Amino acid sequence: MELVAYLAHRYLMHGWGWGWHKSHHETHDGWWERNDLYAVVFAGFSLLLMWLDPEHRGLFWLGIGMATYGFLYFVVHDGLVHRRWPFHWVPRRGYMQRLYQAHRLHHAVEGKDGCVSFGFLYAPPVRVLRQQLRERQGAAPGDVRGAATTDPAAEAGLPDGR
């Protein structure tokens, strides 16, 4: 599912589907954002796969996998990273910190082009993502030479990840 999520995020959401996903990259009031329509569509597709395979031969389990992945995304991405849940925990080490920082760096770019880290369960090392941002944007969050830009990672109290 990680590969499917990466491809959907990179080429659908940051491609022709940007109209829905754009709301996820902008500041907004309220709980709902237009990007949440993707969750509704993917959940519907997951349920359809399960319904089409009542004997549980293959499509059913694919639907279960999609639903499980969607649940993890809902809890970790919406709760941990975007704080759409009542708990506010910022991981300070290990895998969860890297995942958190990678997603914050994904949002360090305005607009749909030039972003890094499109996956969900796999996050490249932060130093790699910062280098990619330098190559694409001329600076990465936290760079002294790019001090005129804002640093979402620094604003969130995150270490530089080097």
XYZ file of N, CA and C in Angstrom:
486
model
N 0.813 -1.197 0.000
C 0.000 0.000 0.000
C 0.854 1.258 0.000
N 2.049 1.173 0.557
C 2.908 2.370 0.605
C 3.244 2.857 -0.795
N 3.536 1.945 -1.695
C 3.836 2.335 -3.073
C 2.621 2.987 -3.733
N 1.448 2.422 -3.531
C 0.224 2.997 -4.089
C -0.022 4.384 -3.503
N 0.173 4.528 -2.184
C -0.025 5.825 -1.533
C 0.972 6.855 -2.068
N 2.229 6.443 -2.225
C 3.249 7.351 -2.761
C 2.854 7.822 -4.165
N 2.499 6.884 -5.019
C 2.155 7.228 -6.400
C 0.903 8.108 -6.462
N -0.101 7.787 -5.644
C -1.322 8.602 -5.621
C -1.021 10.011 -5.125
N -0.202 10.114 -4.083
C 0.119 11.431 -3.533
C 0.959 12.239 -4.520
N 1.942 11.606 -5.109
C 2.872 12.316 -6.001
C 2.218 12.707 -7.327
N 1.516 11.766 -7.949
C 1.044 12.004 -9.319
C -0.440 12.349 -9.430
N -1.245 11.954 -8.453
C -2.662 12.312 -8.473
C -2.873 13.608 -7.681
N -2.524 13.575 -6.400
C -2.800 14.715 -5.536
C -1.952 15.944 -5.875
N -0.713 15.719 -6.281
C 0.144 16.839 -6.689
C 0.154 16.987 -8.207
N -0.766 16.339 -8.866
C -0.939 16.443 -10.314
C -2.318 16.980 -10.624
N -3.069 16.229 -11.430
C -4.376 16.707 -11.873
C -5.404 16.784 -10.753
N -5.143 16.148 -9.603
C -6.063 16.201 -8.474
C -5.727 17.273 -7.448
N -4.861 18.213 -7.822
C -4.430 19.265 -6.915
C -5.607 20.098 -6.400
N -6.664 20.212 -7.162
C -7.815 21.002 -6.748
C -8.355 20.594 -5.383
N -8.387 19.305 -5.098
C -8.817 18.823 -3.780
C -7.684 18.919 -2.768
N -6.476 18.517 -3.183
C -5.357 18.394 -2.247
C -4.816 19.749 -1.803
N -5.017 20.759 -2.608
C -4.503 22.104 -2.298
C -4.933 22.552 -0.906
N -6.141 22.220 -0.501
C -6.646 22.623 0.818
C -5.788 22.079 1.952
N -5.123 20.953 1.705
C -4.273 20.329 2.715
C -2.968 21.098 2.905
N -2.588 21.874 1.924
C -1.337 22.643 1.976
C -1.574 24.103 2.327
N -2.791 24.453 2.674
C -3.122 25.832 3.015
C -3.674 25.907 4.440
N -3.493 27.051 5.054
C -4.082 27.288 6.366
C -5.587 27.451 6.189
N -6.337 26.851 7.071
C -7.792 26.947 6.971
C -8.417 26.844 8.353
N -9.622 27.308 8.464
C -10.389 27.189 9.701
C -11.313 25.990 9.576
N -11.639 25.415 10.695
C -12.579 24.307 10.680
C -11.887 22.959 10.602
N -12.672 21.924 10.832
C -12.152 20.566 10.883
C -12.035 19.948 9.495
N -12.950 20.241 8.615
C -13.021 19.625 7.295
C -12.173 20.405 6.298
N -11.482 19.687 5.425
C -10.802 20.310 4.296
C -11.173 19.524 3.041
N -11.142 20.171 1.929
C -11.561 19.530 0.675
C -10.754 18.259 0.392
N -9.499 18.240 0.818
C -8.635 17.076 0.650
C -9.227 15.816 1.284
N -10.081 15.976 2.293
C -10.702 14.824 2.955
C -11.592 14.026 2.017
N -11.951 14.611 0.889
C -12.734 13.872 -0.106
C -11.950 12.661 -0.630
N -10.625 12.757 -0.649
C -9.820 11.594 -1.059
C -10.066 10.420 -0.115
N -10.126 10.682 1.181
C -10.374 9.612 2.152
C -11.735 8.973 1.910
N -12.724 9.781 1.588
C -14.066 9.262 1.320
C -14.055 8.371 0.072
N -13.390 8.828 -0.980
C -13.318 8.050 -2.228
C -12.554 6.751 -2.006
N -11.397 6.820 -1.328
C -10.596 5.608 -1.103
C -11.321 4.635 -0.179
N -12.038 5.131 0.824
C -12.815 4.251 1.708
C -13.936 3.575 0.924
N -14.588 4.326 0.045
C -15.628 3.742 -0.790
C -15.085 2.660 -1.701
N -13.907 2.893 -2.268
C -13.275 1.897 -3.132
C -12.917 0.648 -2.328
N -12.417 0.850 -1.112
C -12.088 -0.277 -0.236
C -13.330 -1.113 0.064
N -14.419 -0.457 0.407
C -15.674 -1.173 0.684
C -16.195 -1.898 -0.554
N -16.060 -1.270 -1.714
C -16.493 -1.904 -2.957
C -15.716 -3.198 -3.210
N -14.395 -3.172 -2.998
C -13.583 -4.379 -3.180
C -14.035 -5.495 -2.247
N -14.326 -5.146 -0.999
C -14.786 -6.162 -0.040
C -16.155 -6.710 -0.444
N -17.035 -5.845 -0.903
C -18.380 -6.253 -1.311
C -18.341 -7.146 -2.555
N -17.418 -6.862 -3.483
C -17.317 -7.643 -4.708
C -16.782 -9.061 -4.481
N -16.232 -9.319 -3.318
C -15.606 -10.612 -3.041
C -16.142 -11.207 -1.736
N -17.415 -11.615 -1.718
C -17.998 -12.133 -0.471
C -17.370 -13.445 0.000
N -16.683 -14.143 -0.897
C -16.050 -15.414 -0.501
C -14.606 -15.222 -0.034
N -14.160 -13.993 0.049
C -12.846 -13.637 0.607
C -11.686 -14.310 -0.123
N -11.698 -14.254 -1.437
C -10.662 -14.923 -2.229
C -9.480 -14.016 -2.578
N -9.639 -12.728 -2.601
C -8.529 -11.854 -2.978
C -8.878 -10.379 -2.858
N -9.912 -9.966 -3.594
C -10.307 -8.561 -3.559
C -10.722 -8.126 -2.152
N -11.355 -9.034 -1.423
C -11.769 -8.732 -0.057
C -10.564 -8.317 0.784
N -9.486 -9.100 0.692
C -8.301 -8.819 1.503
C -7.569 -7.570 1.025
N -7.655 -7.284 -0.245
C -7.108 -6.025 -0.748
C -7.882 -4.854 -0.141
N -9.199 -4.987 -0.086
C -10.029 -3.967 0.549
C -9.722 -3.807 2.029
N -9.490 -4.922 2.714
C -9.115 -4.883 4.134
C -7.774 -4.166 4.293
N -6.821 -4.470 3.422
C -5.518 -3.797 3.463
C -5.645 -2.297 3.259
N -6.475 -1.912 2.290
C -6.698 -0.482 2.049
C -7.335 0.177 3.272
N -8.313 -0.484 3.876
C -8.987 0.072 5.044
C -8.033 0.205 6.230
N -7.185 -0.799 6.429
C -6.210 -0.753 7.523
C -5.211 0.366 7.313
N -4.702 0.475 6.101
C -3.765 1.550 5.768
C -4.437 2.909 5.946
N -5.674 3.016 5.509
C -6.421 4.263 5.662
C -6.625 4.634 7.122
N -6.888 3.641 7.964
C -7.057 3.895 9.393
C -5.753 4.411 10.005
N -4.640 3.752 9.670
C -3.335 4.205 10.176
C -3.033 5.633 9.709
N -3.328 5.901 8.459
C -3.138 7.243 7.918
C -3.988 8.250 8.692
N -5.232 7.907 8.928
C -6.168 8.773 9.629
C -5.663 9.110 11.038
N -5.184 8.103 11.760
C -4.723 8.314 13.130
C -3.380 9.033 13.164
N -2.392 8.520 12.430
C -1.042 9.074 12.515
C -0.919 10.389 11.754
N -1.330 10.420 10.502
C -1.169 11.629 9.699
C -2.050 12.766 10.215
N -3.324 12.506 10.340
C -4.223 13.576 10.786
C -4.027 13.908 12.262
N -3.759 12.898 13.083
C -3.610 13.128 14.520
C -2.240 13.622 14.912
N -1.214 12.870 14.565
C 0.141 13.204 14.982
C 0.697 14.401 14.216
N 0.681 14.327 12.918
C 1.345 15.344 12.113
C 0.537 16.635 12.041
N -0.747 16.539 11.751
C -1.538 17.753 11.539
C -2.401 18.155 12.731
N -2.301 17.397 13.812
C -2.947 17.751 15.074
C -4.447 17.995 14.931
N -5.086 17.131 14.176
C -6.531 17.234 14.013
C -7.262 16.414 15.070
N -6.507 15.892 16.012
C -7.058 15.149 17.137
C -6.738 15.897 18.424
N -7.374 15.558 19.526
C -7.131 16.306 20.768
C -5.757 16.065 21.394
N -5.014 15.052 20.965
C -3.675 14.840 21.528
C -2.629 15.551 20.677
N -1.626 16.089 21.334
C -0.562 16.820 20.631
C 0.781 16.316 21.129
N 1.302 15.312 20.452
C 2.584 14.719 20.812
C 3.545 14.942 19.665
N 4.726 15.463 19.971
C 5.766 15.637 18.966
C 6.875 14.643 19.300
N 7.072 13.643 18.452
C 8.116 12.648 18.730
C 9.502 13.287 18.688
N 10.366 12.893 19.586
C 11.703 13.488 19.705
C 12.836 12.585 19.251
N 12.530 11.347 18.868
C 13.603 10.462 18.387
C 12.991 9.283 17.628
N 13.853 8.616 16.904
C 13.479 7.385 16.243
C 12.628 7.556 14.993
N 12.008 6.457 14.645
C 11.217 6.362 13.418
C 10.091 7.398 13.365
N 9.349 7.540 14.459
C 8.219 8.470 14.455
C 8.681 9.912 14.260
N 9.835 10.271 14.825
C 10.360 11.618 14.616
C 10.689 11.830 13.143
N 11.348 10.847 12.543
C 11.707 10.957 11.122
C 10.457 11.073 10.254
N 9.446 10.282 10.553
C 8.191 10.346 9.819
C 7.552 11.728 9.960
N 7.528 12.236 11.175
C 6.963 13.556 11.460
C 7.736 14.649 10.705
N 9.057 14.634 10.812
C 9.875 15.652 10.154
C 9.748 15.575 8.632
N 9.701 14.374 8.093
C 9.586 14.226 6.637
C 8.302 14.870 6.137
N 7.228 14.676 6.872
C 5.970 15.276 6.428
C 5.986 16.787 6.604
N 6.605 17.272 7.660
C 6.731 18.723 7.843
C 7.562 19.318 6.695
N 8.611 18.617 6.268
C 9.411 19.104 5.141
C 8.619 19.045 3.837
N 7.719 18.089 3.714
C 6.846 18.034 2.540
C 6.029 19.329 2.439
N 5.603 19.833 3.579
C 4.786 21.046 3.616
C 5.622 22.327 3.628
N 6.941 22.216 3.598
C 7.801 23.403 3.619
C 7.769 24.158 2.297
N 7.240 23.548 1.269
C 7.183 24.147 -0.067
C 5.773 24.665 -0.310
N 5.666 25.883 -0.793
C 4.354 26.406 -1.155
C 3.991 25.909 -2.544
N 2.770 25.483 -2.703
C 2.317 24.994 -3.998
C 2.548 23.508 -4.152
N 2.257 23.019 -5.345
C 2.306 21.572 -5.584
C 3.642 21.095 -6.126
N 4.480 21.984 -6.619
C 5.740 21.595 -7.246
C 6.914 21.757 -6.292
N 7.890 20.868 -6.424
C 9.118 20.972 -5.648
C 9.070 20.319 -4.287
N 7.981 19.649 -3.948
C 7.859 18.997 -2.646
C 8.727 17.749 -2.571
N 8.978 17.309 -1.365
C 9.713 16.074 -1.107
C 8.845 15.176 -0.232
N 9.202 13.906 -0.150
C 8.587 12.937 0.748
C 7.082 12.793 0.525
N 6.721 11.909 -0.389
C 5.314 11.700 -0.725
C 4.729 10.448 -0.089
N 5.530 9.682 0.618
C 5.039 8.460 1.240
C 4.387 8.726 2.580
N 4.005 7.653 3.246
C 3.379 7.783 4.552
C 4.102 6.936 5.599
N 4.292 5.680 5.351
C 4.958 4.814 6.328
C 6.472 4.784 6.151
N 6.952 5.140 4.971
C 8.391 5.237 4.765
C 8.758 6.707 4.647
N 9.730 7.119 5.418
C 10.235 8.483 5.349
C 11.735 8.426 5.130
N 12.212 8.992 4.033
C 13.661 9.034 3.819
C 14.333 9.797 4.955
N 15.624 9.605 5.147
C 16.326 10.376 6.179
C 16.145 11.880 5.945
N 16.028 12.626 7.027
C 15.768 14.060 6.949
C 16.887 14.781 6.207
N 18.133 14.360 6.410
C 19.250 15.016 5.704
C 19.103 14.867 4.189
N 18.590 13.731 3.735
C 18.359 13.501 2.305
C 17.256 14.437 1.797
N 16.195 14.566 2.566
C 15.089 15.445 2.165
C 15.535 16.905 2.130
N 16.335 17.315 3.104
C 16.856 18.693 3.111
C 17.721 18.944 1.880
N 18.542 17.964 1.524
C 19.374 18.110 0.324
C 18.513 18.216 -0.928
N 17.475 17.421 -1.009
C 16.556 17.504 -2.149
C 15.901 18.879 -2.222
N 15.509 19.422 -1.078
C 14.920 20.763 -1.061
C 15.929 21.813 -1.507
N 17.180 21.680 -1.071
C 18.220 22.618 -1.512
C 18.385 22.576 -3.025
N 18.377 21.367 -3.572
C 18.547 21.217 -5.024
C 17.348 21.783 -5.784
N 16.158 21.640 -5.239
C 14.945 22.085 -5.930
C 14.605 23.552 -5.673
N 14.910 24.030 -4.462
C 14.475 25.364 -4.065
C 15.623 26.343 -3.840
N 16.857 25.837 -3.763
C 17.992 26.702 -3.466
C 18.258 26.817 -1.980
N 17.357 26.346 -1.142
C 17.530 26.381 0.310
C 16.593 25.347 0.923
N 16.937 24.968 2.133
C 16.086 24.050 2.887
C 15.736 24.716 4.207
N 14.619 24.349 4.818
C 14.276 24.931 6.112
C 15.417 24.775 7.099
N 15.747 25.870 7.772
C 16.821 25.836 8.756
C 18.162 26.259 8.208
N 18.304 26.388 6.884
C 19.558 26.857 6.305
C 19.771 28.317 6.665
N 20.968 28.661 7.080
C 21.282 30.061 7.368
C 21.218 30.863 6.077
N 21.723 30.288 4.984
C 21.723 31.022 3.713
C 20.317 31.222 3.164
N 19.342 30.482 3.680
C 17.957 30.646 3.249
C 17.106 31.205 4.383
N 17.723 32.045 5.230
C 17.060 32.523 6.444
C 15.804 33.331 6.170
N 15.645 33.827 4.958
C 14.451 34.618 4.654
C 13.210 33.736 4.553
N 13.417 32.435 4.384
C 12.273 31.528 4.286
C 11.875 31.059 5.674
N 10.637 30.678 5.843
C 10.183 30.161 7.128
C 10.538 28.688 7.225
N 10.666 28.216 8.429
C 11.050 26.831 8.684
C 9.986 26.149 9.532
N 9.071 25.393 8.893
C 8.027 24.727 9.664
C 8.588 23.765 10.695
N 9.736 23.139 10.392
C 10.324 22.206 11.347
C 10.798 22.962 12.584
N 11.435 24.114 12.384
C 11.890 24.912 13.521
C 10.699 25.457 14.307
N 9.663 25.869 13.596
C 8.473 26.386 14.258
C 7.813 25.311 15.113
N 7.966 24.064 14.724
C 7.393 22.963 15.488
C 8.332 22.500 16.592
N 9.498 23.160 16.727
C 10.452 22.793 17.767
C 11.205 21.526 17.468
N 11.408 21.223 16.183
C 12.098 19.991 15.809
C 13.583 20.245 15.633
N 14.435 19.273 15.964
C 15.856 19.399 15.669
C 16.062 19.362 14.162
N 17.243 19.735 13.718
C 17.480 19.851 12.272
C 17.584 18.521 11.550
N 17.705 17.407 12.254
C 17.658 16.095 11.621
C 18.935 15.665 10.939
N 20.036 16.361 11.182
C 21.307 15.990 10.546
C 21.987 14.867 11.243
